[in-house]
Amino acid sequence: MLVFSKYSYSAEGSSLLQTKLVPIPPPAVLEERIQLQMEIAREEAEK
């Protein structure tokens, strides 16, 4: 059976594609900056 679709995308083999999502830790610089921002926000909240 031959089916012509509106798009020229072939789905053959597409189910063989696999992705593995791995969480990556944030860069140390970013982590330090977030910590600093949290400390500043906490100090301002105490005022």
Short mmCIF file of C-alpha atoms in Angstrom, two decimals:
data_model
loop_
_atom_site.label_atom_id
_atom_site.label_comp_id
_atom_site.label_asym_id
_atom_site.label_seq_id
_atom_site.Cartn_x
_atom_site.Cartn_y
_atom_site.Cartn_z
CA MET A 1 0.00 0.00 0.00
CA LEU A 2 1.46 3.31 -1.09
CA VAL A 3 0.37 6.37 0.85
CA PHE A 4 1.30 9.85 -0.31
CA SER A 5 1.37 12.31 2.53
CA LYS A 6 1.33 16.07 2.41
CA TYR A 7 4.87 16.14 3.76
CA SER A 8 7.88 14.50 2.21
CA TYR A 9 9.00 13.04 5.53
CA SER A 10 9.63 9.34 5.65
CA ALA A 11 8.89 7.76 9.00
CA GLU A 12 10.97 4.69 8.23
CA GLY A 13 13.49 4.04 10.95
CA SER A 14 12.36 7.00 13.02
CA SER A 15 11.40 4.66 15.85
CA LEU A 16 15.02 3.58 16.08
CA LEU A 17 16.09 7.00 17.28
CA GLN A 18 16.59 7.11 21.00
CA THR A 19 17.53 10.01 23.18
CA LYS A 20 18.83 9.82 26.68
CA LEU A 21 18.26 12.94 28.73
CA VAL A 22 20.92 13.31 31.37
CA PRO A 23 20.75 16.16 33.89
CA ILE A 24 23.94 18.18 33.88
CA PRO A 25 25.00 20.14 36.96
CA PRO A 26 25.09 23.93 36.61
CA PRO A 27 28.49 25.58 36.21
CA ALA A 28 30.14 26.47 39.53
CA VAL A 29 30.14 30.18 38.62
CA LEU A 30 26.38 30.14 38.09
CA GLU A 31 25.86 28.24 41.34
CA GLU A 32 27.92 30.78 43.29
CA ARG A 33 25.96 33.64 41.73
CA ILE A 34 22.64 32.03 42.68
CA GLN A 35 23.85 31.52 46.25
CA LEU A 36 24.90 35.16 46.41
CA GLN A 37 21.54 36.33 45.05
CA MET A 38 19.73 34.19 47.63
CA GLU A 39 21.80 35.62 50.47
CA ILE A 40 21.13 39.19 49.31
CA ALA A 41 17.39 38.47 49.02
CA ARG A 42 17.36 36.89 52.49
CA GLU A 43 19.14 39.90 54.02
CA GLU A 44 16.70 42.32 52.37
CA ALA A 45 13.75 40.26 53.61
CA GLU A 46 15.04 40.55 57.18
CA LYS A 47 15.14 44.37 57.06
#
